[in-house]
Coordinates of C-alpha atoms in Angstrom, one line a residue:
M1 CA 1.7 -1.1 36.7
L2 CA -0.7 -2.5 34.1
F3 CA -1.1 -6.3 34.2
F4 CA -2.4 -8.4 31.4
F5 CA -4.5 -11.4 32.2
M6 CA -4.9 -13.5 29.1
I7 CA -7.4 -16.4 28.7
L8 CA -7.2 -18.2 25.4
D9 CA -10.3 -20.5 25.0
F10 CA -10.4 -21.9 21.5
M11 CA -13.6 -23.3 20.2
A12 CA -12.8 -25.4 17.1
V13 CA -15.3 -26.7 14.6
P14 CA -13.8 -28.8 11.9
L15 CA -15.7 -27.6 8.9
N16 CA -15.0 -26.7 5.3
S17 CA -12.9 -23.6 4.5
V18 CA -14.1 -20.6 2.7
S19 CA -12.3 -17.9 0.7
T20 CA -11.9 -14.5 2.4
A21 CA -11.9 -12.7 -0.9
T22 CA -15.7 -12.3 -0.9
N23 CA -18.3 -12.0 1.7
P24 CA -20.1 -15.4 1.9
S25 CA -23.7 -16.1 2.2
P26 CA -25.1 -17.2 5.6
E27 CA -25.0 -20.8 4.3
N28 CA -21.3 -20.6 3.3
A29 CA -20.4 -18.8 6.5
R30 CA -21.7 -21.8 8.5
N31 CA -19.3 -24.0 6.5
S32 CA -16.2 -22.1 7.8
C33 CA -13.6 -23.2 10.3
V34 CA -14.3 -21.0 13.2
F35 CA -12.3 -20.3 16.3
L36 CA -13.0 -17.6 18.9
P37 CA -10.0 -16.9 21.1
K38 CA -11.2 -14.9 24.1
F39 CA -8.6 -12.3 25.1
L40 CA -9.4 -10.7 28.4
P41 CA -6.8 -8.1 29.2
F42 CA -7.7 -5.7 32.0
F43 CA -7.2 -2.0 31.3
Y44 CA -7.1 0.7 33.9
T45 CA -10.8 1.5 33.5
K46 CA -12.0 -0.6 30.7
S47 CA -11.6 -4.0 29.1
I48 CA -10.4 -4.1 25.5
S49 CA -12.0 -7.4 24.6
R50 CA -14.2 -10.2 24.4
N51 CA -14.1 -12.4 21.3
L52 CA -11.6 -11.6 18.7
A53 CA -11.4 -13.8 15.7
S54 CA -12.5 -16.5 13.3
S55 CA -10.1 -18.7 11.5
H56 CA -10.5 -19.6 8.0
S57 CA -8.2 -20.9 5.3
S58 CA -8.5 -18.9 2.1
S59 CA -8.5 -20.8 -1.1
A60 CA -6.6 -19.1 -3.9
V61 CA -8.7 -17.8 -6.8
K62 CA -7.9 -19.9 -9.8
E63 CA -8.0 -18.0 -13.1
Q64 CA -7.6 -19.2 -16.6
V65 CA -4.4 -17.5 -17.9
P66 CA -2.4 -18.1 -21.0
V67 CA 0.5 -20.5 -20.7
A68 CA 4.0 -19.7 -22.2
S69 CA 4.8 -21.6 -25.3
K70 CA 7.2 -24.6 -25.2
G71 CA 10.7 -23.4 -25.4
S72 CA 10.0 -20.2 -23.5
S73 CA 10.9 -21.7 -20.2
S74 CA 14.2 -19.9 -20.1
S75 CA 14.4 -17.3 -17.3
S76 CA 15.7 -14.8 -19.9
T77 CA 12.5 -15.0 -21.9
I78 CA 10.6 -11.7 -21.7
F79 CA 6.8 -11.8 -21.9
T80 CA 4.3 -9.0 -22.4
L81 CA 1.2 -8.4 -20.4
P82 CA -2.4 -8.5 -21.8
N83 CA -3.6 -5.0 -22.6
W84 CA -5.7 -4.0 -19.6
R85 CA -6.2 -0.5 -21.0
S86 CA -8.2 -1.5 -24.0
G87 CA -12.0 -2.1 -24.2
K88 CA -14.9 -0.2 -22.8
N89 CA -14.3 2.8 -20.6
D90 CA -16.3 1.3 -17.7
P91 CA -14.3 1.7 -14.4
R92 CA -15.5 -1.7 -13.2
N93 CA -14.4 -3.6 -16.4
K94 CA -11.1 -1.7 -16.3
E95 CA -10.5 -2.9 -12.7
F96 CA -11.3 -6.5 -13.7
R97 CA -8.8 -6.2 -16.7
L98 CA -6.2 -4.7 -14.3
Y99 CA -6.6 -7.6 -11.9
D100 CA -6.4 -10.1 -14.8
A101 CA -3.1 -8.5 -15.9
F102 CA -1.8 -8.7 -12.3
L103 CA -2.7 -12.4 -12.1
Y104 CA -1.1 -13.1 -15.4
L105 CA 2.1 -11.4 -14.3
E106 CA 2.1 -13.4 -11.1
Y107 CA 1.6 -16.7 -13.0
M108 CA 4.3 -16.1 -15.6
V109 CA 6.9 -14.9 -13.1
G110 CA 6.1 -18.0 -11.1
K111 CA 7.0 -20.0 -14.2
G112 CA 10.5 -18.4 -14.1
L113 CA 9.8 -15.8 -16.9
K114 CA 10.7 -12.2 -17.0
P115 CA 8.1 -9.4 -17.6
D116 CA 8.5 -6.6 -20.1
K117 CA 9.8 -3.7 -17.9
I118 CA 7.7 -1.0 -19.5
H119 CA 4.5 -3.1 -19.2
A120 CA 5.2 -4.1 -15.6
T121 CA 6.0 -0.5 -14.6
Q122 CA 2.8 0.8 -16.2
L123 CA 0.8 -1.9 -14.3
L124 CA 2.4 -0.7 -11.1
Y125 CA 1.4 3.0 -11.8
D126 CA -2.2 2.0 -12.8
L127 CA -2.6 -0.1 -9.6
C128 CA -1.4 2.8 -7.6
S129 CA -4.0 5.1 -9.3
C130 CA -6.7 2.6 -8.4
N131 CA -5.5 2.5 -4.8
K132 CA -4.4 -1.1 -5.1
L133 CA -1.1 -0.3 -3.4
R134 CA -0.3 -3.7 -2.0
K135 CA -0.7 -5.3 -5.4
A136 CA 1.5 -2.5 -6.8
A137 CA 4.2 -3.4 -4.2
R138 CA 3.8 -7.1 -5.2
V139 CA 4.5 -6.1 -8.8
M140 CA 7.7 -4.4 -7.8
E141 CA 8.8 -7.4 -5.8
M142 CA 8.0 -9.7 -8.8
M143 CA 10.0 -7.5 -11.2
V144 CA 13.1 -7.6 -9.0
S145 CA 12.8 -11.3 -8.2
S146 CA 12.6 -12.1 -12.0
G147 CA 15.7 -10.0 -12.7
T148 CA 14.0 -6.9 -14.0
I149 CA 15.6 -3.8 -12.6
P150 CA 12.9 -1.2 -11.9
D151 CA 13.7 2.5 -12.5
A152 CA 14.3 4.6 -9.5
A153 CA 11.3 6.9 -10.2
S154 CA 8.8 4.0 -10.0
Y155 CA 10.4 2.7 -6.8
T156 CA 10.3 6.1 -5.1
F157 CA 6.8 6.7 -6.5
L158 CA 5.5 3.5 -4.9
V159 CA 7.1 4.0 -1.5
N160 CA 5.8 7.6 -1.5
N161 CA 2.3 6.5 -2.3
L162 CA 2.3 3.8 0.3
C163 CA 3.4 6.3 3.0
K164 CA 0.9 8.9 1.9
R165 CA -2.0 6.4 2.2
G166 CA -0.8 5.4 5.7
N167 CA 0.8 2.1 4.7
V168 CA 4.2 2.9 6.3
G169 CA 4.7 -0.6 7.4
H170 CA 4.2 -1.9 3.9
A171 CA 6.6 0.7 2.6
M172 CA 9.3 -0.2 5.2
Q173 CA 8.9 -3.9 4.3
L174 CA 9.2 -3.2 0.6
V175 CA 12.4 -1.2 1.1
D176 CA 13.8 -4.0 3.3
K177 CA 13.0 -6.6 0.6
M178 CA 14.5 -4.4 -2.2
E179 CA 17.7 -4.0 -0.2
E180 CA 17.8 -7.8 0.2
Y181 CA 17.7 -8.1 -3.6
G182 CA 20.7 -5.7 -3.7
Y183 CA 18.6 -2.7 -4.9
P184 CA 20.0 0.5 -3.3
T185 CA 17.7 2.9 -1.6
N186 CA 18.5 6.6 -1.8
T187 CA 17.8 9.5 0.5
V188 CA 14.7 10.6 -1.4
T189 CA 13.1 7.2 -0.8
Y190 CA 14.1 7.2 2.9
N191 CA 12.6 10.7 3.2
S192 CA 9.2 9.2 2.1
L193 CA 9.5 6.7 5.0
I194 CA 10.4 9.4 7.5
R195 CA 7.5 11.6 6.3
G196 CA 5.2 8.5 6.6
L197 CA 6.2 7.9 10.2
C198 CA 5.8 11.6 11.0
M199 CA 2.3 11.6 9.5
R200 CA 1.3 9.0 12.0
G201 CA 2.3 11.4 14.8
N202 CA 5.4 9.5 15.9
L203 CA 8.2 12.0 16.0
N204 CA 10.4 10.1 18.5
K205 CA 10.3 6.9 16.4
S206 CA 11.1 9.0 13.3
L207 CA 14.1 10.5 15.0
Q208 CA 15.3 7.0 16.0
F209 CA 14.7 5.8 12.5
V210 CA 16.9 8.6 11.1
E211 CA 19.7 7.6 13.6
K212 CA 19.5 4.0 12.3
L213 CA 19.6 5.2 8.7
M214 CA 22.6 7.4 9.4
Q215 CA 24.4 4.3 10.8
K216 CA 23.7 2.6 7.5
G217 CA 25.3 5.5 5.6
L218 CA 22.3 7.8 4.9
V219 CA 23.2 11.4 4.7
P220 CA 20.1 13.5 5.8
N221 CA 19.4 16.4 3.5
A222 CA 17.6 19.6 4.0
Y223 CA 14.3 18.0 3.1
T224 CA 14.8 15.4 5.8
Y225 CA 15.3 18.2 8.4
S226 CA 12.2 20.0 7.1
I227 CA 10.0 16.8 7.5
L228 CA 11.2 16.4 11.1
L229 CA 10.7 20.1 11.9
E230 CA 7.2 20.1 10.6
A231 CA 6.4 17.0 12.6
S232 CA 8.0 18.6 15.7
Y233 CA 5.9 21.8 15.6
K234 CA 2.7 19.8 14.9
E235 CA 3.3 17.3 17.7
K236 CA 5.1 19.4 20.3
G237 CA 4.8 23.0 19.3
V238 CA 7.0 25.5 17.4
N239 CA 9.3 26.2 20.4
E240 CA 10.3 22.5 20.5
A241 CA 10.8 22.6 16.7
M242 CA 13.2 25.5 17.1
L243 CA 15.2 23.6 19.7
L244 CA 15.3 20.7 17.3
L245 CA 16.7 23.0 14.6
E246 CA 19.4 24.2 17.0
N247 CA 20.3 20.6 17.7
I248 CA 20.4 19.8 14.0
I249 CA 22.8 22.7 13.3
A250 CA 24.9 21.8 16.4
K251 CA 25.4 18.3 14.9
G252 CA 26.6 19.7 11.6
G253 CA 23.3 19.7 9.7
R254 CA 22.7 22.3 7.1
P255 CA 19.0 23.3 6.9
N256 CA 17.9 25.4 4.0
L257 CA 15.2 28.0 3.5
V258 CA 12.5 25.3 3.4
S259 CA 13.3 24.4 7.0
Y260 CA 13.0 28.0 8.1
N261 CA 9.7 28.4 6.2
V262 CA 8.4 25.4 8.2
L263 CA 9.1 27.2 11.4
L264 CA 7.5 30.3 10.0
T265 CA 4.4 28.3 9.3
G266 CA 4.4 26.9 12.8
L267 CA 4.5 30.4 14.3
C268 CA 1.6 31.5 12.1
K269 CA -0.4 28.3 12.9
E270 CA -0.1 29.1 16.6
G271 CA -1.4 32.6 16.0
R272 CA 1.9 34.2 16.8
T273 CA 1.8 36.5 13.8
D274 CA 3.9 39.3 15.3
E275 CA 6.7 36.8 16.2
A276 CA 6.3 35.4 12.7
R277 CA 6.9 38.8 11.2
E278 CA 10.1 39.3 13.2
F279 CA 11.3 35.8 12.2
F280 CA 10.5 36.6 8.6
R281 CA 12.5 39.9 8.8
N282 CA 15.5 38.0 10.3
L283 CA 15.8 35.5 7.5
P284 CA 18.4 37.5 5.5
S285 CA 20.6 37.6 8.6
K286 CA 20.6 33.8 8.7
G287 CA 21.8 33.8 5.1
F288 CA 18.5 33.2 3.2
N289 CA 16.7 35.4 0.7
R290 CA 13.0 35.2 1.3
N291 CA 11.0 33.5 -1.5
V292 CA 7.4 33.5 -2.6
V293 CA 6.6 30.7 -0.2
S294 CA 7.9 32.8 2.8
Y295 CA 5.8 35.8 1.7
N296 CA 2.7 33.6 1.2
I297 CA 3.0 32.1 4.7
L298 CA 3.0 35.5 6.4
L299 CA 0.5 36.9 4.0
R300 CA -2.0 34.2 4.8
S301 CA -1.8 34.9 8.5
L302 CA -2.2 38.7 8.1
C303 CA -5.1 38.3 5.7
F304 CA -7.0 35.8 7.8
E305 CA -6.6 38.1 10.8
G306 CA -8.0 41.0 8.7
R307 CA -4.8 43.0 8.9
W308 CA -5.3 44.4 5.4
E309 CA -3.0 47.4 5.6
E310 CA -0.1 45.2 6.7
A311 CA -1.0 42.7 4.0
N312 CA -0.9 45.4 1.3
E313 CA 2.5 46.6 2.5
L314 CA 3.8 43.0 2.3
L315 CA 2.4 42.6 -1.2
A316 CA 4.1 45.8 -2.3
E317 CA 7.4 44.7 -0.7
M318 CA 7.0 41.4 -2.5
V319 CA 6.7 43.0 -5.9
G320 CA 9.6 45.5 -5.0
E321 CA 11.9 42.6 -4.3
E322 CA 11.0 41.1 -7.7
C323 CA 9.4 38.1 -6.0
S324 CA 6.5 37.5 -8.3
P325 CA 3.1 36.4 -6.7
S326 CA 2.1 32.8 -7.4
I327 CA -1.4 31.4 -7.9
V328 CA -1.2 30.5 -4.2
T329 CA -0.9 34.2 -3.4
Y330 CA -4.0 35.0 -5.4
N331 CA -5.9 32.1 -3.7
I332 CA -4.9 33.4 -0.3
L333 CA -6.3 36.8 -1.1
I334 CA -9.5 35.3 -2.5
S335 CA -10.1 32.9 0.4
S336 CA -9.4 35.5 3.1
L337 CA -11.7 38.1 1.5
A338 CA -14.5 35.5 1.1
L339 CA -14.0 34.5 4.8
H340 CA -14.6 38.1 5.8
G341 CA -17.7 38.3 3.6
Q342 CA -16.1 40.5 0.9
T343 CA -17.1 38.3 -2.0
D344 CA -17.4 41.1 -4.5
H345 CA -13.8 42.0 -3.9
A346 CA -12.8 38.3 -4.1
I347 CA -14.6 38.0 -7.5
K348 CA -12.7 41.0 -8.8
I349 CA -9.4 39.3 -8.0
L350 CA -10.8 36.2 -9.7
D351 CA -11.5 38.2 -12.9
E352 CA -8.0 39.8 -12.7
M353 CA -6.5 36.3 -12.7
Y354 CA -8.6 35.1 -15.6
F355 CA -8.0 38.1 -17.8
G356 CA -4.3 38.3 -16.8
E357 CA -1.5 36.5 -18.6
Q358 CA 0.2 34.6 -15.7
F359 CA -2.4 32.5 -14.0
K360 CA -5.9 31.1 -14.7
P361 CA -8.3 30.4 -11.8
I362 CA -8.6 26.8 -10.6
A363 CA -11.3 25.1 -8.6
A364 CA -9.5 26.1 -5.4
S365 CA -9.9 29.7 -6.5
Y366 CA -13.7 29.5 -6.8
N367 CA -14.5 27.2 -3.9
P368 CA -14.1 29.8 -1.0
I369 CA -16.3 32.2 -2.9
I370 CA -19.0 29.5 -3.5
A371 CA -18.8 28.4 0.2
R372 CA -19.3 32.0 1.4
L373 CA -22.2 32.6 -1.0
C374 CA -23.8 29.4 0.3
Q375 CA -23.3 30.5 3.9
D376 CA -25.0 33.8 3.0
R377 CA -27.9 31.8 1.4
K378 CA -27.3 33.5 -2.0
V379 CA -28.4 30.6 -4.2
D380 CA -28.7 32.6 -7.4
A381 CA -25.2 33.9 -6.9
V382 CA -23.9 30.4 -6.3
I383 CA -25.4 29.2 -9.6
S384 CA -24.0 32.2 -11.4
C385 CA -20.5 31.6 -10.0
L386 CA -20.6 27.9 -11.0
D387 CA -21.8 28.8 -14.5
Q388 CA -18.8 31.2 -14.8
M389 CA -16.5 28.5 -13.5
L390 CA -17.7 26.0 -16.2
E391 CA -17.6 28.6 -19.0
R392 CA -14.0 29.3 -18.1
H393 CA -13.2 25.5 -18.5
C394 CA -12.6 25.1 -14.8
S395 CA -13.8 21.7 -13.6
P396 CA -15.3 21.3 -10.1
N397 CA -13.6 19.1 -7.6
E398 CA -14.2 17.6 -4.1
G399 CA -13.8 21.0 -2.5
T400 CA -16.5 22.5 -4.8
Y401 CA -19.0 19.8 -3.6
N402 CA -18.1 20.5 0.0
A403 CA -18.6 24.3 -0.7
I404 CA -22.1 23.6 -2.2
A405 CA -22.9 21.4 0.8
V406 CA -22.7 24.5 3.1
L407 CA -26.3 25.1 1.9
C408 CA -27.3 22.0 3.8
E409 CA -26.1 23.7 7.0
E410 CA -28.3 26.6 6.2
G411 CA -31.4 24.4 5.8
L412 CA -31.3 24.4 2.0
A413 CA -30.5 20.8 1.3
R414 CA -32.9 20.6 -1.6
E415 CA -31.3 23.6 -3.3
A416 CA -27.9 22.0 -2.8
F417 CA -29.1 18.8 -4.5
S418 CA -30.6 20.7 -7.4
I419 CA -27.3 22.6 -7.9
L420 CA -25.3 19.4 -7.8
Q421 CA -27.8 17.7 -10.2
A422 CA -27.6 20.5 -12.7
L423 CA -23.8 20.4 -12.4
R424 CA -23.8 16.6 -13.1
I425 CA -26.0 17.0 -16.2
K426 CA -23.9 19.9 -17.6
K427 CA -20.7 17.9 -17.2
S428 CA -22.3 14.7 -18.4
Y429 CA -21.1 12.7 -15.4
P430 CA -22.7 9.2 -14.9
I431 CA -25.1 9.4 -12.0
H432 CA -23.5 6.5 -10.1
D433 CA -19.9 7.8 -10.3
F434 CA -20.9 11.3 -9.6
C435 CA -23.0 10.5 -6.5
R436 CA -20.3 8.2 -5.1
T437 CA -17.7 10.9 -5.6
V438 CA -19.8 13.6 -3.9
I439 CA -20.8 11.5 -0.9
S440 CA -17.3 10.2 -0.3
G441 CA -15.8 13.7 -0.7
L442 CA -18.2 15.1 1.9
C443 CA -17.5 12.3 4.3
R444 CA -13.7 12.7 4.0
K445 CA -14.1 16.4 5.0
G446 CA -16.3 15.7 8.0
N447 CA -19.6 16.8 6.3
T448 CA -21.4 13.5 7.0
F449 CA -24.7 15.2 8.0
A450 CA -24.8 17.0 4.6
A451 CA -23.9 13.7 2.9
F452 CA -26.9 12.0 4.5
Q453 CA -29.2 14.9 3.5
L454 CA -28.0 14.8 -0.1
L455 CA -28.1 11.0 -0.2
Y456 CA -31.9 11.1 0.5
D457 CA -32.5 13.1 -2.7
M458 CA -30.0 11.2 -4.7
T459 CA -31.7 7.8 -4.0
A460 CA -35.0 9.4 -4.9
H461 CA -33.5 10.3 -8.3
G462 CA -32.1 6.9 -9.3
F463 CA -28.9 6.5 -7.3
T464 CA -28.4 3.2 -5.6
P465 CA -25.8 3.3 -2.8
D466 CA -23.1 0.6 -3.1
S467 CA -20.6 -0.9 -0.7
Y468 CA -18.2 2.0 -1.3
T469 CA -20.8 4.6 -0.5
Y470 CA -21.8 2.8 2.8
S471 CA -18.1 2.5 3.8
S472 CA -17.7 6.3 3.1
L473 CA -20.6 7.1 5.4
I474 CA -19.3 4.8 8.1
R475 CA -15.8 6.3 7.9
G476 CA -17.2 9.9 7.9
L477 CA -19.3 9.2 11.1
C478 CA -16.3 7.7 12.8
L479 CA -14.2 10.7 11.7
E480 CA -16.7 13.0 13.4
K481 CA -16.7 10.7 16.5
M482 CA -20.3 9.7 16.0
L483 CA -19.4 6.1 16.7
V484 CA -22.9 4.9 17.7
A485 CA -24.3 6.3 14.4
A486 CA -21.6 4.5 12.5
I487 CA -22.5 1.2 14.1
D488 CA -26.2 1.9 13.4
V489 CA -25.5 2.4 9.7
F490 CA -23.8 -1.1 9.6
Y491 CA -26.8 -2.8 11.2
I492 CA -29.4 -0.7 9.3
M493 CA -27.9 -2.1 6.1
E494 CA -28.8 -5.6 7.3
E495 CA -32.3 -4.6 8.2
N496 CA -32.9 -3.2 4.7
G497 CA -31.8 -6.3 3.0
Y498 CA -28.3 -5.2 2.1
R499 CA -25.8 -7.6 3.6
P500 CA -22.6 -5.6 4.6
D501 CA -19.4 -6.9 3.0
V502 CA -15.9 -7.2 4.4
D503 CA -15.0 -3.7 3.3
N504 CA -17.9 -2.3 5.3
L505 CA -16.8 -4.3 8.3
N506 CA -13.2 -3.1 7.9
A507 CA -14.3 0.5 7.6
L508 CA -16.2 0.3 10.9
V509 CA -13.5 -1.6 12.7
L510 CA -10.9 0.8 11.5
G511 CA -13.0 3.9 12.5
L512 CA -13.5 2.5 16.0
C513 CA -9.9 1.6 16.4
K514 CA -8.8 5.1 15.2
S515 CA -11.1 6.6 17.8
R516 CA -9.3 4.5 20.4
R517 CA -12.3 2.3 21.0
T518 CA -10.8 -1.1 20.1
D519 CA -13.0 -2.6 22.8
L520 CA -16.1 -1.6 20.8
S521 CA -14.5 -2.9 17.6
L522 CA -14.0 -6.3 19.3
K523 CA -17.7 -6.5 20.3
I524 CA -18.7 -5.8 16.7
F525 CA -16.2 -8.4 15.6
E526 CA -17.8 -11.0 18.0
D527 CA -21.3 -10.2 16.8
V528 CA -20.6 -10.4 13.0
I529 CA -18.8 -13.7 13.4
S530 CA -21.8 -15.1 15.2
K531 CA -23.9 -14.1 12.1
G532 CA -21.6 -15.8 9.7
Y533 CA -19.6 -12.9 8.4
M534 CA -16.1 -13.6 7.4
P535 CA -13.3 -11.1 8.2
N536 CA -10.1 -11.1 6.1
E537 CA -6.5 -10.5 7.0
I538 CA -7.0 -6.7 6.8
T539 CA -9.6 -6.9 9.5
Y540 CA -7.3 -8.8 11.9
T541 CA -4.5 -6.4 11.1
I542 CA -6.6 -3.4 11.9
V543 CA -7.5 -4.9 15.3
I544 CA -3.9 -5.6 16.1
E545 CA -2.9 -2.1 15.2
G546 CA -5.8 -0.7 17.3
I547 CA -4.4 -2.6 20.3
I548 CA -0.9 -1.2 19.6
H549 CA -2.2 2.4 19.4
E550 CA -3.9 2.0 22.7
E551 CA -0.3 1.3 24.0
H552 CA -0.7 -2.4 24.7
K553 CA 2.1 -3.8 22.6
E554 CA 2.6 -6.8 24.8
L555 CA -1.0 -7.8 24.3
A556 CA -0.7 -7.1 20.6
S557 CA 2.3 -9.4 20.3
V558 CA 0.4 -12.3 22.0
V559 CA -2.7 -11.8 19.8
L560 CA -0.6 -11.5 16.7
K561 CA 1.2 -14.7 17.5
E562 CA -2.0 -16.6 18.1
L563 CA -3.6 -15.4 14.9
H564 CA -0.5 -16.3 12.9
L565 CA -0.5 -19.8 14.4
K566 CA -4.2 -20.1 13.4
K567 CA -3.1 -19.1 9.9
V568 CA -5.4 -16.1 9.5
I569 CA -2.5 -13.7 9.4
S570 CA 0.4 -14.4 7.0
R571 CA 4.0 -14.5 7.8
N572 CA 4.5 -11.4 5.6
T573 CA 2.1 -9.4 7.7
V574 CA 3.7 -10.6 10.9
E575 CA 7.1 -9.4 9.7
R576 CA 5.6 -6.0 8.7
L577 CA 3.9 -5.4 12.0
V578 CA 7.0 -6.5 14.0
M579 CA 9.2 -4.1 11.9
Q580 CA 6.8 -1.2 12.0
Y581 CA 5.9 -1.3 15.7
E582 CA 9.0 -2.9 17.1
L583 CA 7.1 -5.7 18.7
E584 CA 8.7 -8.4 20.9
E585 CA 11.7 -10.0 19.4
D586 CA 10.4 -13.6 19.8
M587 CA 7.6 -12.6 17.3
A588 CA 10.1 -12.5 14.5
A589 CA 10.7 -16.3 15.0
C590 CA 7.0 -17.3 15.4

């Protein structure tokens, strides 16, 4: 049995408060109200903690915003938002204008006025596109509280985006609030929540959630079952997923072809291609006509195993059954041929696509060929392929940059940089935006070593890394489990005169917590507090979630309660965490 020994030793210094919105200078940091609660829980083999937090009260940013005219105080008065889409096409200026529009909306709704529905909805979409999902959720809440009924599409879009970005707790909280306002939630929106929970690798909780929803009147549809089956094979294996399907059917559920395609994918992912073929052949006996997706799933497995004769037979059968190949079918053939070194054959299929009438090649069609040519150190062929890609009006994407970065693995980092530089000039991309995109794209795909190699040449040619770039590098290193290197990057920034900001801190703390090294994140936390850095609510929330994911919910509840009492975590966040992770009931009343 695991026992928690908690010692809370608060060191309070009554000093001036400081906003958490920005990273203060060392002088401002010393003028903050600091407390260092020392949590000393004993784990089986390691201690999770030392010093956790600093307390600070955040002062709201006061902006000059237009005030409604006299006589417009009626709650029925509709106001429009300032045009945040006009002006220079500078991303930074656009972000400032977007934030101004958000503040204006917040101010006017606070005055009891009602926003124009079209303007508010567009603001929500634009905030989502800039990854400002919490502000987007706040826009939705303000619309409803002011009496503006949002359309179902924007509501579902927001919940779906929150879940896709891992903010399941925020999505659940939003749905809960919308239902309090009397706004009904449909099965499509609930499916987004279920998928979000499944993405976090929590199948059991997802199943419990579905049971609760069914008690509220939700009728699961075929898509609900497909989400659960996919999560099941990924978490427990395809055999368990098949048992789950049998259970669903026994309870009266009606899965469709999508559900069976999920199981077919599971068999192929586990390398059970022969079983997958048999499963594929038996689909008609279960009442389903195989579609192009069914064929593509099996085709991918056959091609990547180099079983070309069987793959050709399947393609012939596909055409014979009047099941037309899709662009995915072509991309499967191209990528598998490239994988096996048959780039000439892959390029012929690419040309067939381009000169045909049905499909035009996209970046995903070119990227496997480029990656293979880079692996084979054929630099001239890579340049030729990219030139053809641009001539055919096909824009490169993140996958293209990762394909080019394969040259770095072959000791040709300079050549990779030259190719990227030529690509940037041909496409007239601004150097700052382009380099940021390339570095972040490489780090997201686990190509951090290549990112560092290219960054060296980028800085020599005028690129200055910013906070976002450093955060990308830290995240990438943590993703590849190079935790010591990630910590080194954070401190090297200081040594080179670049003071890390709260986003860099959060990137490091999150990376450590995701790697189940919450103990390390707390040591970093203690050190940066001693240097005058100020965490924000997100930092504290990451640490709480890190403790939860290391299966210490009791400790997380205690820490969360203390942080809430110290006013560094809001009531709203407490409610979200309690709901999402089913923390102790007494937390709901803290």
